Tab-separated table of C-alpha atoms in Angstrom:
chain	number	residue	atom	x	y	z
P	1	UNK	CA	59.205	182.236	39.775
P	2	UNK	CA	55.900	184.449	41.009
P	3	UNK	CA	55.988	185.948	37.570
P	4	UNK	CA	55.939	182.817	35.937
P	5	UNK	CA	53.182	181.154	37.775
P	6	UNK	CA	50.946	184.598	36.626
P	7	UNK	CA	52.089	184.140	33.222
P	8	UNK	CA	51.284	180.510	32.913
P	9	UNK	CA	47.899	181.041	34.460
P	10	UNK	CA	46.687	183.778	32.034
P	11	UNK	CA	48.091	181.773	29.198
P	12	UNK	CA	46.076	178.851	30.276
P	13	UNK	CA	42.948	180.996	30.450
P	14	UNK	CA	43.626	182.261	26.867
P	15	UNK	CA	44.322	178.769	25.368
P	16	UNK	CA	40.988	177.321	27.111
P	17	UNK	CA	38.917	180.398	25.732
P	18	UNK	CA	40.504	179.669	22.208
P	19	UNK	CA	39.890	175.892	22.174
P	20	UNK	CA	36.175	176.393	23.154
P	21	UNK	CA	35.826	178.699	20.345
P	22	UNK	CA	37.554	176.482	18.269
P	23	UNK	CA	35.166	173.572	18.882
P	24	UNK	CA	32.325	175.825	18.409
P	25	UNK	CA	33.493	176.791	15.020
P	26	UNK	CA	33.885	172.817	13.913
P	27	UNK	CA	30.692	171.888	15.532
P	28	UNK	CA	28.841	174.482	14.073
P	29	UNK	CA	30.209	173.624	10.710
P	30	UNK	CA	29.380	170.058	11.376
P	31	UNK	CA	25.882	170.713	12.121
P	32	UNK	CA	25.342	172.363	8.940
P	33	UNK	CA	27.354	169.774	6.954
P	34	UNK	CA	25.065	166.910	8.240
P	35	UNK	CA	21.854	168.675	7.883
P	36	UNK	CA	22.611	169.702	4.282
P	37	UNK	CA	23.901	166.681	3.056
P	38	UNK	CA	21.509	164.441	4.485
P	39	UNK	CA	18.528	166.395	3.208
P	40	UNK	CA	19.193	165.972	-0.603
P	41	UNK	CA	16.029	165.361	-2.818
P	42	UNK	CA	14.887	161.588	-2.899
P	43	UNK	CA	11.449	160.256	-2.533
P	44	UNK	CA	11.041	160.068	1.078
P	45	UNK	CA	11.885	163.496	1.376
P	46	UNK	CA	9.501	164.493	-1.563
P	47	UNK	CA	6.502	162.759	0.305
P	48	UNK	CA	7.007	165.339	3.542
P	49	UNK	CA	7.657	168.846	1.871
P	50	UNK	CA	8.481	170.599	-1.138
P	51	UNK	CA	11.390	171.721	-2.764
P	52	UNK	CA	11.027	175.438	-1.324
P	53	UNK	CA	9.897	174.462	2.314
P	54	UNK	CA	13.404	172.476	2.576
P	55	UNK	CA	15.067	175.422	1.138
P	56	UNK	CA	13.832	177.771	3.444
P	57	UNK	CA	14.186	175.459	6.406
P	58	UNK	CA	18.205	175.140	5.518
P	59	UNK	CA	18.364	179.054	5.057
P	60	UNK	CA	16.788	179.488	8.642
P	61	UNK	CA	19.163	176.735	9.965
P	62	UNK	CA	22.305	178.278	8.698
P	63	UNK	CA	20.881	181.897	10.194
P	64	UNK	CA	20.340	179.854	13.521
P	65	UNK	CA	23.795	178.609	13.608
P	66	UNK	CA	25.017	182.049	12.913
P	67	UNK	CA	23.337	183.315	16.035
P	68	UNK	CA	24.452	181.034	18.685
P	69	UNK	CA	28.386	182.512	18.429
P	70	UNK	CA	27.055	185.885	17.953
P	71	UNK	CA	24.896	185.575	21.198
P	72	UNK	CA	28.029	184.238	22.881
P	73	UNK	CA	30.064	187.138	21.639
P	74	UNK	CA	27.551	189.443	23.095
P	75	UNK	CA	27.558	187.711	26.286
P	76	UNK	CA	31.057	187.935	26.853
P	77	UNK	CA	31.246	191.457	26.020
P	78	UNK	CA	30.125	194.622	28.040
P	79	UNK	CA	26.503	196.247	26.555
P	80	UNK	CA	28.543	199.489	26.016
P	81	UNK	CA	30.699	197.475	23.433
P	82	UNK	CA	28.397	195.327	21.482
P	83	UNK	CA	24.356	195.696	22.504
P	84	UNK	CA	23.509	198.165	19.672
P	85	UNK	CA	25.430	195.949	17.240
P	86	UNK	CA	24.113	192.853	18.437
P	87	UNK	CA	20.314	194.065	17.933
P	88	UNK	CA	20.777	195.457	14.608
P	89	UNK	CA	22.355	192.296	13.307
P	90	UNK	CA	19.890	189.972	14.878
P	91	UNK	CA	16.716	191.942	13.402
P	92	UNK	CA	18.552	192.231	10.181
P	93	UNK	CA	19.005	188.491	9.493
P	94	UNK	CA	16.538	186.686	12.006
P	95	UNK	CA	12.865	186.975	11.581
P	96	UNK	CA	10.887	189.104	13.708
P	97	UNK	CA	9.616	186.520	16.012
P	98	UNK	CA	13.243	185.013	16.838
P	99	UNK	CA	14.976	188.152	16.706
P	100	UNK	CA	12.687	189.968	19.461
P	101	UNK	CA	12.639	186.609	21.498
P	102	UNK	CA	16.598	186.356	21.465
P	103	UNK	CA	16.921	190.034	22.319
P	104	UNK	CA	14.677	189.998	25.336
P	105	UNK	CA	15.864	186.396	26.752
P	106	UNK	CA	17.736	186.409	29.822
P	107	UNK	CA	20.442	184.155	28.628
P	108	UNK	CA	20.659	184.768	25.095
P	109	UNK	CA	23.215	181.751	23.969
P	110	UNK	CA	20.781	179.509	25.485
P	111	UNK	CA	17.787	181.143	23.825
P	112	UNK	CA	19.753	180.761	20.508
P	113	UNK	CA	20.829	177.075	20.957
P	114	UNK	CA	16.987	176.298	21.779
P	115	UNK	CA	16.044	178.192	18.465
P	116	UNK	CA	18.861	176.128	16.758
P	117	UNK	CA	17.378	172.916	18.181
P	118	UNK	CA	14.082	173.735	17.033
P	119	UNK	CA	15.453	174.177	13.320
P	120	UNK	CA	17.108	170.905	13.649
P	121	UNK	CA	13.751	169.394	14.810
P	122	UNK	CA	11.837	170.593	11.691
P	123	UNK	CA	14.089	168.473	9.069
P	124	UNK	CA	12.944	165.552	7.398
P	125	UNK	CA	15.812	163.564	9.179
P	126	UNK	CA	15.572	160.066	11.047
P	127	UNK	CA	16.073	159.004	14.384
P	128	UNK	CA	19.995	158.006	14.165
P	129	UNK	CA	20.678	161.333	12.036
P	130	UNK	CA	19.054	163.483	14.646
P	131	UNK	CA	21.253	161.614	17.372
P	132	UNK	CA	24.191	162.559	15.902
P	133	UNK	CA	23.546	166.300	15.484
P	134	UNK	CA	22.407	166.323	18.914
P	135	UNK	CA	25.885	165.504	19.866
P	136	UNK	CA	27.260	168.683	18.122
P	137	UNK	CA	24.631	170.581	19.935
P	138	UNK	CA	25.645	169.363	23.423
P	139	UNK	CA	29.188	170.372	22.410
P	140	UNK	CA	28.010	173.836	21.888
P	141	UNK	CA	26.181	173.828	25.158
P	142	UNK	CA	29.232	172.753	26.906
P	143	UNK	CA	31.673	175.399	24.903
P	144	UNK	CA	29.070	178.169	26.222
P	145	UNK	CA	29.565	176.668	29.689
P	146	UNK	CA	33.542	176.961	29.447
P	147	UNK	CA	33.268	180.605	28.202
P	148	UNK	CA	30.952	181.425	31.010
P	149	UNK	CA	33.054	179.784	33.796
P	150	UNK	CA	36.064	181.659	32.086
P	151	UNK	CA	34.406	185.184	31.809
P	152	UNK	CA	32.469	184.920	35.362
P	153	UNK	CA	35.412	183.751	37.345
P	154	UNK	CA	38.782	185.858	36.972
P	155	UNK	CA	42.084	185.519	38.744
P	156	UNK	CA	41.688	186.719	42.227
P	157	UNK	CA	42.374	190.392	42.369
P	158	UNK	CA	44.498	189.657	45.431
P	159	UNK	CA	47.021	187.581	43.204
P	160	UNK	CA	47.313	189.990	40.546
P	161	UNK	CA	48.028	192.858	43.093
P	162	UNK	CA	50.405	190.662	45.163
P	163	UNK	CA	52.651	189.837	41.860
P	164	UNK	CA	52.631	193.768	40.786
P	165	UNK	CA	53.447	194.767	44.405
P	166	UNK	CA	56.371	192.074	44.552
P	167	UNK	CA	57.771	193.272	41.120
P	168	UNK	CA	57.771	196.638	41.962
P	169	UNK	CA	59.236	196.251	45.248
P	170	UNK	CA	61.843	194.069	43.330
P	171	UNK	CA	62.754	196.611	40.542
P	172	UNK	CA	62.634	199.336	43.184
P	173	UNK	CA	65.702	197.705	45.302
P	174	UNK	CA	67.497	196.320	41.947
P	175	UNK	CA	69.975	199.340	41.388
P	176	UNK	CA	71.386	198.705	45.170
P	177	UNK	CA	72.213	195.321	43.623
P	178	UNK	CA	73.431	196.580	40.460
P	179	UNK	CA	75.504	199.415	42.405
P	180	UNK	CA	78.908	197.639	42.810
P	181	UNK	CA	78.915	195.435	39.605
P	182	UNK	CA	78.661	198.562	37.757
P	183	UNK	CA	81.831	200.390	39.804
P	184	UNK	CA	83.763	200.272	36.478
P	185	UNK	CA	81.389	202.784	34.862
P	186	UNK	CA	82.059	206.452	35.684
P	187	UNK	CA	79.959	207.155	38.965
P	188	UNK	CA	78.366	203.981	38.530
P	189	UNK	CA	76.300	205.326	35.647
P	190	UNK	CA	75.977	202.288	34.023
P	191	UNK	CA	73.529	200.685	36.186
P	192	UNK	CA	70.658	203.297	35.296
P	193	UNK	CA	70.088	201.826	31.821
P	194	UNK	CA	70.573	198.605	32.921
P	195	UNK	CA	67.839	198.875	35.493
P	196	UNK	CA	65.732	200.615	32.956
P	197	UNK	CA	65.872	197.829	30.508
P	198	UNK	CA	65.347	195.125	32.840
P	199	UNK	CA	62.523	196.845	34.415
P	200	UNK	CA	60.802	197.368	30.801
P	201	UNK	CA	61.094	193.818	30.070
P	202	UNK	CA	59.756	192.517	33.453
P	203	UNK	CA	56.860	194.976	33.374
P	204	UNK	CA	56.019	193.970	29.742
P	205	UNK	CA	55.909	190.173	30.926
P	206	UNK	CA	53.460	191.548	33.624
P	207	UNK	CA	51.469	193.726	31.212
P	208	UNK	CA	51.345	190.328	28.937
P	209	UNK	CA	49.807	188.185	31.726
P	210	UNK	CA	47.267	190.928	32.635
P	211	UNK	CA	46.106	190.777	28.811
P	212	UNK	CA	45.807	187.255	28.688
P	213	UNK	CA	44.158	186.828	31.730
P	214	UNK	CA	40.879	188.168	30.287
P	215	UNK	CA	40.884	186.161	26.708
P	216	UNK	CA	37.567	187.455	25.549
P	217	UNK	CA	39.351	190.927	24.810
P	218	UNK	CA	41.626	189.932	22.627
P	219	UNK	CA	40.124	186.931	20.643
P	220	UNK	CA	38.784	187.916	17.478
P	221	UNK	CA	35.210	186.752	18.206
P	222	UNK	CA	33.176	189.003	15.770
P	223	UNK	CA	35.460	187.627	12.726
P	224	UNK	CA	35.202	184.094	13.969
P	225	UNK	CA	31.175	184.410	14.154
P	226	UNK	CA	31.292	185.899	10.634
P	227	UNK	CA	33.289	182.832	9.463
P	228	UNK	CA	30.958	180.196	11.010
P	229	UNK	CA	27.571	182.418	9.422
P	230	UNK	CA	29.527	182.411	6.044
P	231	UNK	CA	30.174	178.435	6.336
P	232	UNK	CA	26.772	177.605	7.161
P	233	UNK	CA	25.235	180.011	4.392
P	234	UNK	CA	27.707	178.412	1.909
P	235	UNK	CA	26.695	174.741	2.646
P	236	UNK	CA	22.924	175.729	2.160
P	237	UNK	CA	23.938	177.192	-1.220
P	238	UNK	CA	25.712	174.110	-1.924
P	239	UNK	CA	22.337	171.905	-0.933
P	240	UNK	CA	20.753	174.302	-3.596
P	241	UNK	CA	23.362	173.303	-6.267
P	242	UNK	CA	23.268	169.675	-5.140
P	243	UNK	CA	19.409	169.550	-5.549
P	244	UNK	CA	19.475	171.286	-8.915
P	245	UNK	CA	22.198	168.670	-10.187
P	246	UNK	CA	19.666	165.538	-8.860
P	247	UNK	CA	16.797	167.163	-10.468
P	248	UNK	CA	18.829	167.323	-13.723
P	249	UNK	CA	19.586	163.565	-13.710
P	250	UNK	CA	16.285	162.542	-12.992
P	251	UNK	CA	14.968	164.478	-16.335
P	252	UNK	CA	17.676	163.040	-18.197
P	253	UNK	CA	16.549	159.608	-17.005
P	254	UNK	CA	12.831	160.297	-17.487
P	255	UNK	CA	13.536	161.998	-20.992
P	256	UNK	CA	16.495	160.585	-22.679
P	257	UNK	CA	18.117	162.252	-25.773
């Protein structure tokens, strides 16, 4: 029963971390979808900024969307695992000012979210549209808080050790319980492989719980981050294609064959 409680607690932590990253992916895509689809060229936007300025803003937005989960990944791993790669990727993709500010920040995910909010603020959107995007930004900061809570509050060490001690003691005394049931085998020899098999599976369950209680060491955060970045860049490219389609239609309307 103690082993079941241990495994359930570990699985709950892993599932909560996985769900937080799932919502991060969905709302990151939602921000880019709304920003790119709501800024298709029209007369109102033409009065605010040029085509090139709008394209540059959407490219900046896509990179800042990528920087939020990338900063979360670094925040949830040790410096030895990810610091060098993080700095290289940030300097490679972001502008120098934003890259250095993000690297120097005390709380990098929060700084990345701040830069993302600034990118949204630059877009030619009305108040209602900004409020809808801000709802997704709020979800992102909630997910950062969820991951931080799981990372900074692990399962108490006493609980882990007590379970391991109890399991070791129980398996150590198991041969005494199996001695009489195996008296039909020569010299009770059958209890040795039986004890070994039972110990293998019970210690396997314990090891599974140990792995699950630290979910960020097994979740594919790097792959999910790259997926978010690719999705954001893809939507920026779709915006570019849609803009060219709109311009072509306007040209055909003004200069019909």
